[in-house]
Amino acid sequence: METMEALDKFLGITETSFNPKQAVAWVEKKPPTTQALYAKDIFQELFQSAARPKQSSGNACVKLCGFIELCARSASTPLSKFAFAEETAWDLFNFFIEWNEQDQHRSMRLVLDFLKLFISNNPDPEVGKVIKTRVLNDTISMIALQSTRPSVKSAMTALDHFLQKKLLNLPDVLDIYRHVHRIPSSQDVTWDEFITKIFNWMDMQYVCPQAGKLLVTIFTSPWSEDEETRFFPDSWHKFLRKALFTNTELLEPIKLYVLVPLFKSDRTQSLAYVNYLFTLQTLTSKDNNDIDVNSVLWLATLEAGKKVGVVDEPDIEPGILPGLHGVTRVQAGVLEDILGHSSHEARSSAVSILIASPSTTKPYAAVALKLLRKHLPAFHADTDAKFRYDVLGHSRNMIKRIHGAIVSLSREHERNFKKAQKSTNKPGLAGNDQSKSPKTATSTDPHAALLQHEAFVHWYLEFLKQELVPTASYQRHITALKATTLVLNAGLVSGAHDECSTTEAAFSLTDATWVRSVMDLIMDPFDDVREAAASLLMKLPSAIVVDELEEFCTRANALASKTARADHSDGVARSQELRCSLATAQKDKLIIPEKLIVELEAKLSAAEKDLALAVLEAPVHGNFASLRYIWEALSGGKYSQQELETLNSLQIRAMTCCIRIWQMVRHVLCDDSPEGHLPEELEEVDGLDTKDVLSYSFRAIHESSNLLRAIISNARYHGIPGFLSPTPGDFEAIGRLTFDELSHLRHRGAFTTVSQTFTSCCQLVKFYPTPSGDQNFLLDQWYKGTLDCIYAQVSTTRRSAGIPALMVGVLSANAEHPSVQTAIQELRGIAQKPARTLDTDGSNLPQVHALNCLNNISKSSYLSKRAEIYLTECFKLSTDSLKSEVWAIRNCGLLLLRSLIDCLFGTSESKISMEAGWDGRTTKISWHKFEALPAVLVSLLEMGQQPSTSAKGSETAEAVFPALDIIRRAGPPGQLKDQLYDSIAWYLGSHLWHVREIAARTLCSFLLRPGWIDPIRALLEESRSSANRLHGALLTFKFLLERLLDVMPDQLTCYYPNVLVSVLEEVSTQGGSFHTCSEARAVYCEIVSFVNNLRVFAAASSTDPSVEHALLQPISMSTGMLDSSNQEHFSSALLSSKQGQAIAGYSVLELFNHGKTPESFDLGSALSSDINVACDMLETLAKASAGSLPSHISVSQHLIRICLKTCQQTDAPEPQIIALEMLAQHLDLVLGKQPAELILPTKEEICLLWADLRSKSMNPGLSDAIIQASGPLLAVVMIQTKQPSDSDNKSWLRSWGTMMGDAGLADKAFDTRMAAIESIRSFSSHVSLSSQTSTSTAHLPWLLALYDALNDDDDEIRDVAAAATAPLLGKSLVSMEAGVRLLAWLGQRFGHTNEFRAHVACRMIGHSSSSGSAGVNVINEWSSAENQLFKAMVFDDALFVVEEQNLYIDEVREAQRWRDIFAALPTHQESDAVLESLKSWTVDGLKATTKMAETDDGPLGWTSKPEVFAICARIVISGAALAERGDTEVSEALRAFWIKGTEFRVHGQVLGMCGLE
C-alpha cells in the first residue's frame, strides 16, 4: 500500500498526463531487488485502469502496452524479466480476449503486437514457447467450440493477427486443432473441419467481419516460408461451396467479408477463381432451369469484383476473358441471360454487376445501356418487394453514375473541342490533322459516349412516365415514383451542363403529361402511392403544379363526396396539403384551412339535423384529413402575431368540430356491438345500411383524432414566441376529449387511433406545468379516472375496450408519479381480489380490466423494458388467475400469460422455430434474470395435479400449457430441473390427448443429449399399466426421434438400427396396455414408419456403404390387417389409418429394394371398406415416392398401375384425386426416361380412363386433379402416336387446349388455374414442337393459355408458367421476359396462319376470345369500341369497390405487345378479313373517342379512369399500327382525334401513343 501511495504521489498513474517513459525511468532508479515489485504495481494499476468502462479504456490500453514494451526493452534485468514473464503475457492475453469482445479498440492491437514480441524475442525461448502454446490452444479452442469462454470474435482477431505476423504457419493451426480435439496422429486432419467451424460462426452478424478476415488470411497465406505452397482457387471453391450449400443465408456475409477482401488482396488468383467458376456455373447453359451453388458463387464473385474494379463493363466478346491490367469482362450475352433468369437472386446480382462501379464518373458501355433499356421494365414490374427494393438501390447508384459520367464526358468533350480549335488555328498543325482520318463515334469517343448517355436519360425519363399510366400495376407505380424522386434528388434533370440535352430532360419532367400522370395518382387506391405522388409533386416547380392543382382539387373533392371512399378522401386531403404548401403568400396559405373549416362546419350542422343524409351525401372524414395534413404542413413555422391569432382561432374551431362529431357518432361507436348496430332512427332510410353508418362514424373519429394529434404535436413549441402551439386550456380539452372517447368506445379500429392521440397527450404534458409547478396534475387526474373506469365500467369485451390504452398512455409519460411500479402494484392488487361465479353476473369485473391493463403494459414498446423486473410477479398473478371460477378472469389471465411469454422470448422468432422447440444448444431465456421463474413453473405444473374440481378438464389445459410451452421453447432451467422433469412426465398420463401431446413435446427438451435412450426406456417401462401414460410415453419417443433427426442426427444414428429395433420389440412384446390401447398402437406404427424411413438417412451417413439395414415390419402387417375376419383388432379409425400408412410406406421401400409390393398391401380392400384409410395409404405412397425416380424403373410402373387401378375401382372422389395427382407426378418422372415405352400406359388405357372419369360424379377437387393429369396423359398419347398428323390427335390437342384456356381464366379458383398450368408445363416439357407438325394451329389454344398464365395475378402460377416456356424458348426466364419471348416465338411459328392473325387482332382490341375458337370466326364476337367506352364510363359510387380479379395485367402493355406482333406479321396479298375487321373497329373507335374528346378532360378527367384509359389506348394503338401499314383512312381518323384531344386536354399518355407530332 505504501508503494502504491508513493507511485500515485510521484507518477500520477491515474492522470491523463501519465508518461510510460517517465515511469520506467523512475522504476530503474529503484534498487534492483525492488524494481520488479514496483513494475508489477504500476502494471496492475494500469491494468485496472484499462479494464474500466469502454469509453476510457482506449488511452489506458496504450499506456499499458507502452509501459510493458518499454520494460521489455529496458537495460534493467529485473524489468526485462518481469516483462517477459509468463504471468504478464497471460494477463495481457486474457485482457484482450475479454475487452476486445465487448468493444473493439485499435489500441487492442498493441496487446497482440506485444504478445508477438514476447513470443519471438523472449530471452527464455522455453517461456515464449509455453505462452505461444497456451495462447494458440485457447484461441483455437474458442473457435472450434471446445472452450467454455464465449469470446470467439477476439479469438479470431488474435489468430488472424498471429498468422499475418508469421508467428505461426497454417500447418501449425492444424496441429493445434488436432491437439485440442485429441485426434490420434494416425488419423488425418484436413482443413475442412476447421474452416467449417469458422463459417458456422458467420451466422452471427457481429462475428462476420472477423471471421471473413481470418478466412481471407488463411486463403492467401503461404503454408510455409515457401511461397509456392498455398491455397489456390479450387481450394477456395471447395470451402465456399460447402459453406453456402450448408447455409444459403451466408451468401451476403461471404460476399461482403470474404470475396471483396479476396479481390483486394489477391487480384491474380481472384480473377482465376472467376474464370474457374464460369466453367462450373449452369445459368448460361441449356439446362439452366435452376440456380445452383456454383452459379450463386459465380455471381457473387462477379458482383464483388465489379465493386472493387476487377470486373469491367460487359463486352460483346465471347466468354469471360482476362482484359488489360488484371481486369476481366463479362460477355454481354451471358449477362443478358442472367438478367432475364427466373431466379430473383440471379437477376439481383446481375443488376448489381451491370450497374456497380468503384467510380461514380465512369461512363457505361453502350451494351450496358442497351441491357438496361431492355430489362428495366421487367424489374419495375416484379411483384417481389425485396427485389424491387434492391433494384431501387441499384437505380440510385445508376443515376448518380450517369450524372457523374455526363458531367465528366461533357468536360472532356469541351477540352477536346478547344484543343481541336487551337490545332486548326496553328498553320503547322492543320495539315497533320487533315491527314488523319476522323475519329469514328465509338464508346471511347467522349462525344459519342456523351450522346449515348443523354439518349439513355431521355429514354429513362420517358420510361418512368409511361410506368405511371392508370392501368399499370401498383408495383410499377410505386417503383416509378420512387425512381423519379431519385432522379430529382440526384440533380440529373436539372441541367448538368450547358450544352447537353439533360436540360431538355429537365423540361420533360415539368410538361403537362408528367404533372397529369403524377397528379392522378394522388387518388390511387394504395396509400404509399398517394404519398409518393404527393411528395414528388412537392419537388416539381410550383408554377407548373399550381396551374393544374386548383382544378384537380375541385374535381377530387366532388369525386370523394360521391363515393366517400377512404382513398378518395385521403387523396383530397393530400391535394389540399399541396395547395397549402405551394402557396407563396402566407395569407393564401391560411385561406385554405379556413375554407375547409367553413365547409366542415356546414356539413356538421347538416349532420346534426339529419345524420342519414350526411352519411349518404356529406362525408366529413376527408375534411378532417385535409385539416390534419395542412396543420402538419403549417407546424414548425414562425408567424407574426396576427397570423398566430388567425391560426389559434382556426385551431379552436377545428377542435370544436372534433367535439361535435364525437357527440354525433358516439352512440354508434359506443354500442356493445358496433359492427352490427344501426340506430333506430336510421333503420327506415332507403339505401342506408349498417356498414355505411359505421364507416361514416369510424372514419370521422379516426381522422378527427389524427387532427387532434397533429394539433397537440405542437405542444413542444409552447412558450416559444412566434410558433404555433395549443394553449394550456386547449391542450387539456383535447386530453379530456380523448380520455372520454377511450373510456367509452367499443369499436376496435376507432379506439386504436384515439389511443395514439391520448398517448401523445400524456407524453406532452411536461410542456404544460400547472401554476404550482406540478407537471403531473393532468396525469394524476387521468390515472385516477382510469382506475375509476376499472372499478365502474361494465366488462363488455374480453379485452376491456379502451381502458388498457388509457393506462398505457398515462404510464408512457415516464413521470415520477404515477410510475410503472405504482401502477403495476395497484393493478396486481385489483386483479388478486377473489371473485366467485355466484357473486357476479360476469359484467362487473374489475379483475378483468386490471389483467388486461397488465397485458397491454407487457406488450407496449414504451413500457415492456421498465416492467420486465415485475415479470415473475405478473407471471405468478396470471397463473393464480387460471384457478378462478370465473371464465372471464381465467381467459384474461391466459392472455396475460401469453404476453409475458412473448416478453421472455421476444416476437422476432419465426413460427417454424417456435413450433419446433428448443434445439438443445441455444439460450432462449436468461434464467438468471428470472430466478423465481422455475419455482413458479413448478407450482403451475403441480396445480394441475391437484384433484380439486377447478383443475379438471379444459381448466387443466389452461393451467399447464403456458408452463409447458416455456420449457418446450427455452429448454429446461438448471434450477429445479429434476422436479420439472417429474412434473411434466406426470402429464403423460393425462386423460386429455392434447395435454399428453404437449407434455411429450416438452419432455423432449430434457432429452436432447447423449444417452437419451435410457430415459426413454425407463418411461416406456414405467408406463405399462396405464394406457394413457403409455400413449404419452410413445408420443415422447416419436417426437424425440423427429427432433433429434433435425438438430442432433449423430445422437440418433448411433442407436440405429439395433437399439431402436430392440426398444420397439420390447414395447410390442410387453403386453398390458399396448394391446388394449389403439391410440398407443397407432403411435407405435408411426414410430415404425419413421425408423423404416430412417434407413435412407443412416445409409447416407454410414462410413460403410455396404451396410444394409433391415426393414422393420409394422405390426399385424403379415396377417392382412384390413381383412374382415380381423376387425376386432382395430377398434379405432386412427389405428387403421396409421397402420395403413405404415404398410404403404413399407411397400414403397419394398418396391425400391425388390421391385414388388408385399402381400399385405391390399389397397382394394381399403377402397371397399374404409375410404379414409385408402386415402391415407395413397397419400403415404405419394409422399414416400415423391422427388426422384427410383433406381428400378419398374417401381414407377407399379405406382402408375396402382393409380390407374384405383381410379377404376372406386367412385369416391377423394381417392381418385390422390391417385390422379400421383399419376401425373410419376408420368412426369418417367416421360423423360428411357426406355419410356416400357412403363407408359397405352392409348387405349388412357381413353378408357378418360371415359370412366367423365362418367362418374365430379367435385371441384376431382375436376382439378383431372385437369392436372390431362397434360401428361396427352403427352403419353402424342409420344406413342406413330402418325403425329392424325386428325384425332389434332382434335384432342384443340379440345385439351380449350379446356386449359377455360381453366386458366381469371374468375376460376386458384387451385383450378394452378392445375391447368401444371398440366401445360408437363405437356410442354415432354412433347417437342420441333417437328413439322409443330406449326399446326391445333397447338394454338394451349399455347395462348400458357401466355395468359404468364399474366396471372398469382406469383406461383406465373412462376410455373415461366417454367413451362423453358422447353419452347430454351431458357429459364422470369415470367415477364418469358411472355415477350413467347409472343415472338408464336409470331414466328404461326404468323402466316389466319387463326393466329385473328387472335392477334382480338388481343389488340382487348377481346377475350375463347382460345378454342378457330379462324376468322372470332372477329364476329367483337364488341364495338363505342359500346366498350359506354360501359367503362358508367360511374361506380359504391363505398366498397369490388377489386379486379387480376391486378397484375396491364391492358396497355398487352395491346403494345400484340401491336408489335401485328407489325411483324407478313402482309397477305389477297383480301384480309381480319385486317378489314380491325380497321373497321378502329375507325369507329377513333370516331367515338374524337366525339368524346369534345368533353374537356384535364386532371382527374374521364381518361384518368383505368377502364376508359385502357379502351382509348387500344383504339389509338390499333390505329397507329394500321397507319404504319399505310392505311389513309385510319391515319386521318387518328390525326383528327389527336387534334381534338390536344385542344380538349386529353391525357398526354394517350396522345403520345398516336405517334404524331
PDB file of C-alpha atoms in Angstrom, residues 14-201:
ATOM      1  CA  THR A  14      -4.463   7.691 -12.939  1.00  0.00           C
ATOM      2  CA  GLU A  15      -3.822  11.073 -14.584  1.00  0.00           C
ATOM      3  CA  THR A  16      -4.096  11.590 -18.337  1.00  0.00           C
ATOM      4  CA  SER A  17      -0.599  13.106 -18.311  1.00  0.00           C
ATOM      5  CA  PHE A  18       0.968   9.796 -17.266  1.00  0.00           C
ATOM      6  CA  ASN A  19       4.087   9.067 -19.353  1.00  0.00           C
ATOM      7  CA  PRO A  20       5.281   5.411 -19.558  1.00  0.00           C
ATOM      8  CA  LYS A  21       8.860   6.529 -20.254  1.00  0.00           C
ATOM      9  CA  GLN A  22       8.986   8.540 -17.040  1.00  0.00           C
ATOM     10  CA  ALA A  23       7.506   5.597 -15.126  1.00  0.00           C
ATOM     11  CA  VAL A  24      10.141   3.187 -16.444  1.00  0.00           C
ATOM     12  CA  ALA A  25      12.908   5.667 -15.746  1.00  0.00           C
ATOM     13  CA  TRP A  26      11.591   6.151 -12.217  1.00  0.00           C
ATOM     14  CA  VAL A  27      11.496   2.378 -11.612  1.00  0.00           C
ATOM     15  CA  GLU A  28      15.024   1.940 -12.994  1.00  0.00           C
ATOM     16  CA  LYS A  29      16.264   4.318 -10.263  1.00  0.00           C
ATOM     17  CA  LYS A  30      14.931   1.997  -7.568  1.00  0.00           C
ATOM     18  CA  PRO A  31      17.070  -0.729  -6.050  1.00  0.00           C
ATOM     19  CA  PRO A  32      17.315  -3.763  -8.375  1.00  0.00           C
ATOM     20  CA  THR A  33      15.741  -6.007  -5.735  1.00  0.00           C
ATOM     21  CA  THR A  34      12.530  -3.920  -5.703  1.00  0.00           C
ATOM     22  CA  GLN A  35      12.293  -2.934  -9.370  1.00  0.00           C
ATOM     23  CA  ALA A  36      10.145  -5.933 -10.295  1.00  0.00           C
ATOM     24  CA  LEU A  37       7.750  -5.152  -7.431  1.00  0.00           C
ATOM     25  CA  TYR A  38       7.426  -1.506  -8.470  1.00  0.00           C
ATOM     26  CA  ALA A  39       6.913  -2.516 -12.099  1.00  0.00           C
ATOM     27  CA  LYS A  40       4.276  -5.041 -11.130  1.00  0.00           C
ATOM     28  CA  ASP A  41       2.408  -2.461  -9.040  1.00  0.00           C
ATOM     29  CA  ILE A  42       2.396   0.029 -11.937  1.00  0.00           C
ATOM     30  CA  PHE A  43       1.332  -2.733 -14.319  1.00  0.00           C
ATOM     31  CA  GLN A  44      -1.583  -3.713 -12.090  1.00  0.00           C
ATOM     32  CA  GLU A  45      -2.694  -0.112 -11.700  1.00  0.00           C
ATOM     33  CA  LEU A  46      -2.587   0.440 -15.459  1.00  0.00           C
ATOM     34  CA  PHE A  47      -4.304  -2.878 -15.962  1.00  0.00           C
ATOM     35  CA  GLN A  48      -7.216  -1.853 -13.720  1.00  0.00           C
ATOM     36  CA  SER A  49      -7.455   1.498 -15.494  1.00  0.00           C
ATOM     37  CA  ALA A  50      -7.589  -0.195 -18.898  1.00  0.00           C
ATOM     38  CA  ALA A  51     -10.337  -2.538 -17.668  1.00  0.00           C
ATOM     39  CA  ARG A  52     -12.661   0.340 -16.807  1.00  0.00           C
ATOM     40  CA  PRO A  53     -15.740   1.232 -18.896  1.00  0.00           C
ATOM     41  CA  LYS A  54     -15.296   1.078 -22.633  1.00  0.00           C
ATOM     42  CA  GLN A  55     -15.216   4.840 -23.242  1.00  0.00           C
ATOM     43  CA  SER A  56     -11.996   5.354 -21.248  1.00  0.00           C
ATOM     44  CA  SER A  57     -10.221   2.064 -21.867  1.00  0.00           C
ATOM     45  CA  GLY A  58      -8.584   3.099 -25.152  1.00  0.00           C
ATOM     46  CA  ASN A  59      -5.907   5.505 -23.871  1.00  0.00           C
ATOM     47  CA  ALA A  60      -5.288   3.375 -20.799  1.00  0.00           C
ATOM     48  CA  CYS A  61      -4.560   0.420 -23.067  1.00  0.00           C
ATOM     49  CA  VAL A  62      -1.991   2.471 -24.984  1.00  0.00           C
ATOM     50  CA  LYS A  63      -0.282   3.425 -21.701  1.00  0.00           C
ATOM     51  CA  LEU A  64      -0.351  -0.190 -20.512  1.00  0.00           C
ATOM     52  CA  CYS A  65       1.231  -1.572 -23.695  1.00  0.00           C
ATOM     53  CA  GLY A  66       3.716   1.272 -23.856  1.00  0.00           C
ATOM     54  CA  PHE A  67       4.850   0.643 -20.297  1.00  0.00           C
ATOM     55  CA  ILE A  68       5.272  -3.104 -20.684  1.00  0.00           C
ATOM     56  CA  GLU A  69       7.089  -2.727 -24.029  1.00  0.00           C
ATOM     57  CA  LEU A  70       9.494  -0.209 -22.522  1.00  0.00           C
ATOM     58  CA  CYS A  71      10.111  -2.625 -19.654  1.00  0.00           C
ATOM     59  CA  ALA A  72      10.924  -5.344 -22.174  1.00  0.00           C
ATOM     60  CA  ARG A  73      13.499  -3.098 -23.857  1.00  0.00           C
ATOM     61  CA  SER A  74      14.959  -1.831 -20.578  1.00  0.00           C
ATOM     62  CA  ALA A  75      18.574  -2.490 -19.782  1.00  0.00           C
ATOM     63  CA  SER A  76      17.473  -3.437 -16.297  1.00  0.00           C
ATOM     64  CA  THR A  77      17.402  -7.207 -15.941  1.00  0.00           C
ATOM     65  CA  PRO A  78      14.578  -7.271 -13.325  1.00  0.00           C
ATOM     66  CA  LEU A  79      12.361  -5.136 -15.556  1.00  0.00           C
ATOM     67  CA  SER A  80      13.125  -7.232 -18.614  1.00  0.00           C
ATOM     68  CA  LYS A  81      12.381 -10.453 -16.717  1.00  0.00           C
ATOM     69  CA  PHE A  82       9.095  -9.011 -15.485  1.00  0.00           C
ATOM     70  CA  ALA A  83       8.059  -8.008 -18.985  1.00  0.00           C
ATOM     71  CA  PHE A  84       8.927 -11.416 -20.422  1.00  0.00           C
ATOM     72  CA  ALA A  85       7.354 -13.386 -17.547  1.00  0.00           C
ATOM     73  CA  GLU A  86       4.693 -15.942 -18.432  1.00  0.00           C
ATOM     74  CA  GLU A  87       2.209 -14.412 -15.994  1.00  0.00           C
ATOM     75  CA  THR A  88       2.500 -10.973 -17.634  1.00  0.00           C
ATOM     76  CA  ALA A  89       1.779 -12.299 -21.114  1.00  0.00           C
ATOM     77  CA  TRP A  90      -1.115 -14.414 -19.902  1.00  0.00           C
ATOM     78  CA  ASP A  91      -2.711 -11.464 -18.104  1.00  0.00           C
ATOM     79  CA  LEU A  92      -2.439  -9.356 -21.244  1.00  0.00           C
ATOM     80  CA  PHE A  93      -3.916 -12.109 -23.411  1.00  0.00           C
ATOM     81  CA  ASN A  94      -6.893 -12.565 -21.082  1.00  0.00           C
ATOM     82  CA  PHE A  95      -7.387  -8.802 -21.009  1.00  0.00           C
ATOM     83  CA  PHE A  96      -7.501  -8.709 -24.820  1.00  0.00           C
ATOM     84  CA  ILE A  97      -9.894 -11.662 -25.093  1.00  0.00           C
ATOM     85  CA  GLU A  98     -12.356 -10.138 -22.627  1.00  0.00           C
ATOM     86  CA  TRP A  99     -12.352  -6.468 -23.617  1.00  0.00           C
ATOM     87  CA  ASN A 100     -11.902  -6.785 -27.366  1.00  0.00           C
ATOM     88  CA  GLU A 101     -15.044  -8.949 -27.428  1.00  0.00           C
ATOM     89  CA  GLN A 102     -17.106  -6.149 -25.915  1.00  0.00           C
ATOM     90  CA  ASP A 103     -15.645  -3.063 -27.535  1.00  0.00           C
ATOM     91  CA  GLN A 104     -13.005  -3.307 -30.198  1.00  0.00           C
ATOM     92  CA  HIS A 105     -10.368  -0.557 -29.921  1.00  0.00           C
ATOM     93  CA  ARG A 106      -7.484  -0.114 -32.308  1.00  0.00           C
ATOM     94  CA  SER A 107      -5.268   0.097 -29.265  1.00  0.00           C
ATOM     95  CA  MET A 108      -6.141  -3.529 -28.517  1.00  0.00           C
ATOM     96  CA  ARG A 109      -3.881  -4.470 -31.422  1.00  0.00           C
ATOM     97  CA  LEU A 110      -0.972  -3.232 -29.338  1.00  0.00           C
ATOM     98  CA  VAL A 111      -1.597  -6.127 -26.958  1.00  0.00           C
ATOM     99  CA  LEU A 112      -1.288  -8.600 -29.821  1.00  0.00           C
ATOM    100  CA  ASP A 113       1.836  -6.851 -31.071  1.00  0.00           C
ATOM    101  CA  PHE A 114       3.439  -7.216 -27.650  1.00  0.00           C
ATOM    102  CA  LEU A 115       2.441 -10.883 -27.445  1.00  0.00           C
ATOM    103  CA  LYS A 116       4.151 -11.441 -30.779  1.00  0.00           C
ATOM    104  CA  LEU A 117       7.246  -9.652 -29.438  1.00  0.00           C
ATOM    105  CA  PHE A 118       7.035 -11.643 -26.211  1.00  0.00           C
ATOM    106  CA  ILE A 119       6.989 -14.972 -28.045  1.00  0.00           C
ATOM    107  CA  SER A 120       9.532 -14.158 -30.736  1.00  0.00           C
ATOM    108  CA  ASN A 121      12.130 -12.212 -28.714  1.00  0.00           C
ATOM    109  CA  ASN A 122      11.799 -13.781 -25.300  1.00  0.00           C
ATOM    110  CA  PRO A 123      15.219 -14.195 -23.609  1.00  0.00           C
ATOM    111  CA  ASP A 124      13.995 -17.559 -22.410  1.00  0.00           C
ATOM    112  CA  PRO A 125      12.768 -19.404 -25.545  1.00  0.00           C
ATOM    113  CA  GLU A 126      11.052 -22.035 -23.425  1.00  0.00           C
ATOM    114  CA  VAL A 127       8.817 -19.426 -21.785  1.00  0.00           C
ATOM    115  CA  GLY A 128       7.992 -17.996 -25.210  1.00  0.00           C
ATOM    116  CA  LYS A 129       7.128 -21.441 -26.452  1.00  0.00           C
ATOM    117  CA  VAL A 130       4.915 -22.154 -23.443  1.00  0.00           C
ATOM    118  CA  ILE A 131       2.950 -18.928 -23.779  1.00  0.00           C
ATOM    119  CA  LYS A 132       2.652 -19.449 -27.541  1.00  0.00           C
ATOM    120  CA  THR A 133       1.200 -22.900 -26.941  1.00  0.00           C
ATOM    121  CA  ARG A 134      -1.223 -21.672 -24.267  1.00  0.00           C
ATOM    122  CA  VAL A 135      -2.394 -18.673 -26.322  1.00  0.00           C
ATOM    123  CA  LEU A 136      -2.880 -20.615 -29.544  1.00  0.00           C
ATOM    124  CA  ASN A 137      -4.555 -23.547 -27.783  1.00  0.00           C
ATOM    125  CA  ASP A 138      -7.045 -21.199 -26.139  1.00  0.00           C
ATOM    126  CA  THR A 139      -7.618 -19.250 -29.333  1.00  0.00           C
ATOM    127  CA  ILE A 140      -8.328 -22.269 -31.494  1.00  0.00           C
ATOM    128  CA  SER A 141     -10.369 -23.915 -28.727  1.00  0.00           C
ATOM    129  CA  MET A 142     -12.724 -20.943 -28.691  1.00  0.00           C
ATOM    130  CA  ILE A 143     -13.119 -21.032 -32.467  1.00  0.00           C
ATOM    131  CA  ALA A 144     -13.639 -24.797 -32.505  1.00  0.00           C
ATOM    132  CA  LEU A 145     -16.263 -24.711 -29.723  1.00  0.00           C
ATOM    133  CA  GLN A 146     -14.016 -26.652 -27.383  1.00  0.00           C
ATOM    134  CA  SER A 147     -13.780 -23.845 -24.838  1.00  0.00           C
ATOM    135  CA  THR A 148     -16.312 -22.523 -22.343  1.00  0.00           C
ATOM    136  CA  ARG A 149     -15.202 -18.925 -22.970  1.00  0.00           C
ATOM    137  CA  PRO A 150     -17.634 -17.212 -25.389  1.00  0.00           C
ATOM    138  CA  SER A 151     -15.027 -14.885 -26.920  1.00  0.00           C
ATOM    139  CA  VAL A 152     -14.821 -16.141 -30.465  1.00  0.00           C
ATOM    140  CA  LYS A 153     -14.568 -12.673 -32.037  1.00  0.00           C
ATOM    141  CA  SER A 154     -11.430 -11.877 -30.054  1.00  0.00           C
ATOM    142  CA  ALA A 155     -10.039 -15.353 -30.724  1.00  0.00           C
ATOM    143  CA  MET A 156     -10.436 -14.926 -34.479  1.00  0.00           C
ATOM    144  CA  THR A 157      -8.844 -11.482 -34.353  1.00  0.00           C
ATOM    145  CA  ALA A 158      -5.878 -12.885 -32.428  1.00  0.00           C
ATOM    146  CA  LEU A 159      -5.382 -15.858 -34.735  1.00  0.00           C
ATOM    147  CA  ASP A 160      -5.622 -13.646 -37.807  1.00  0.00           C
ATOM    148  CA  HIS A 161      -3.029 -11.264 -36.334  1.00  0.00           C
ATOM    149  CA  PHE A 162      -0.606 -14.060 -35.492  1.00  0.00           C
ATOM    150  CA  LEU A 163      -0.922 -15.579 -38.957  1.00  0.00           C
ATOM    151  CA  GLN A 164      -0.261 -12.243 -40.631  1.00  0.00           C
ATOM    152  CA  LYS A 165       2.738 -11.610 -38.378  1.00  0.00           C
ATOM    153  CA  LYS A 166       4.141 -15.045 -39.317  1.00  0.00           C
ATOM    154  CA  LEU A 167       4.103 -16.154 -35.693  1.00  0.00           C
ATOM    155  CA  LEU A 168       2.804 -19.489 -36.925  1.00  0.00           C
ATOM    156  CA  ASN A 169       2.143 -21.158 -40.244  1.00  0.00           C
ATOM    157  CA  LEU A 170      -1.014 -22.830 -41.475  1.00  0.00           C
ATOM    158  CA  PRO A 171       0.170 -26.377 -40.688  1.00  0.00           C
ATOM    159  CA  ASP A 172       0.671 -25.263 -37.085  1.00  0.00           C
ATOM    160  CA  VAL A 173      -3.033 -24.380 -36.907  1.00  0.00           C
ATOM    161  CA  LEU A 174      -3.980 -27.901 -37.916  1.00  0.00           C
ATOM    162  CA  ASP A 175      -1.590 -29.399 -35.367  1.00  0.00           C
ATOM    163  CA  ILE A 176      -3.141 -27.330 -32.587  1.00  0.00           C
ATOM    164  CA  TYR A 177      -6.635 -28.234 -33.823  1.00  0.00           C
ATOM    165  CA  ARG A 178      -5.661 -31.914 -33.642  1.00  0.00           C
ATOM    166  CA  HIS A 179      -4.338 -31.425 -30.110  1.00  0.00           C
ATOM    167  CA  VAL A 180      -7.481 -29.534 -28.974  1.00  0.00           C
ATOM    168  CA  HIS A 181      -9.773 -32.245 -30.307  1.00  0.00           C
ATOM    169  CA  ARG A 182      -7.447 -35.049 -29.147  1.00  0.00           C
ATOM    170  CA  ILE A 183      -7.381 -36.595 -32.594  1.00  0.00           C
ATOM    171  CA  PRO A 184      -4.906 -39.504 -32.891  1.00  0.00           C
ATOM    172  CA  SER A 185      -1.862 -38.855 -35.015  1.00  0.00           C
ATOM    173  CA  SER A 186      -2.802 -41.820 -37.169  1.00  0.00           C
ATOM    174  CA  GLN A 187      -5.978 -40.057 -38.293  1.00  0.00           C
ATOM    175  CA  ASP A 188      -5.771 -37.375 -40.979  1.00  0.00           C
ATOM    176  CA  VAL A 189      -6.879 -33.867 -40.141  1.00  0.00           C
ATOM    177  CA  THR A 190      -7.997 -31.671 -43.037  1.00  0.00           C
ATOM    178  CA  TRP A 191      -8.807 -28.003 -43.284  1.00  0.00           C
ATOM    179  CA  ASP A 192     -12.447 -28.810 -43.999  1.00  0.00           C
ATOM    180  CA  GLU A 193     -13.373 -29.225 -40.347  1.00  0.00           C
ATOM    181  CA  PHE A 194     -11.657 -26.098 -39.047  1.00  0.00           C
ATOM    182  CA  ILE A 195     -12.819 -23.827 -41.854  1.00  0.00           C
ATOM    183  CA  THR A 196     -16.344 -25.195 -41.491  1.00  0.00           C
ATOM    184  CA  LYS A 197     -16.237 -24.134 -37.834  1.00  0.00           C
ATOM    185  CA  ILE A 198     -15.301 -20.601 -38.894  1.00  0.00           C
ATOM    186  CA  PHE A 199     -18.109 -20.459 -41.455  1.00  0.00           C
ATOM    187  CA  ASN A 200     -20.581 -21.680 -38.838  1.00  0.00           C
ATOM    188  CA  TRP A 201     -19.771 -18.608 -36.726  1.00  0.00           C
TER     189      TRP A 201
END
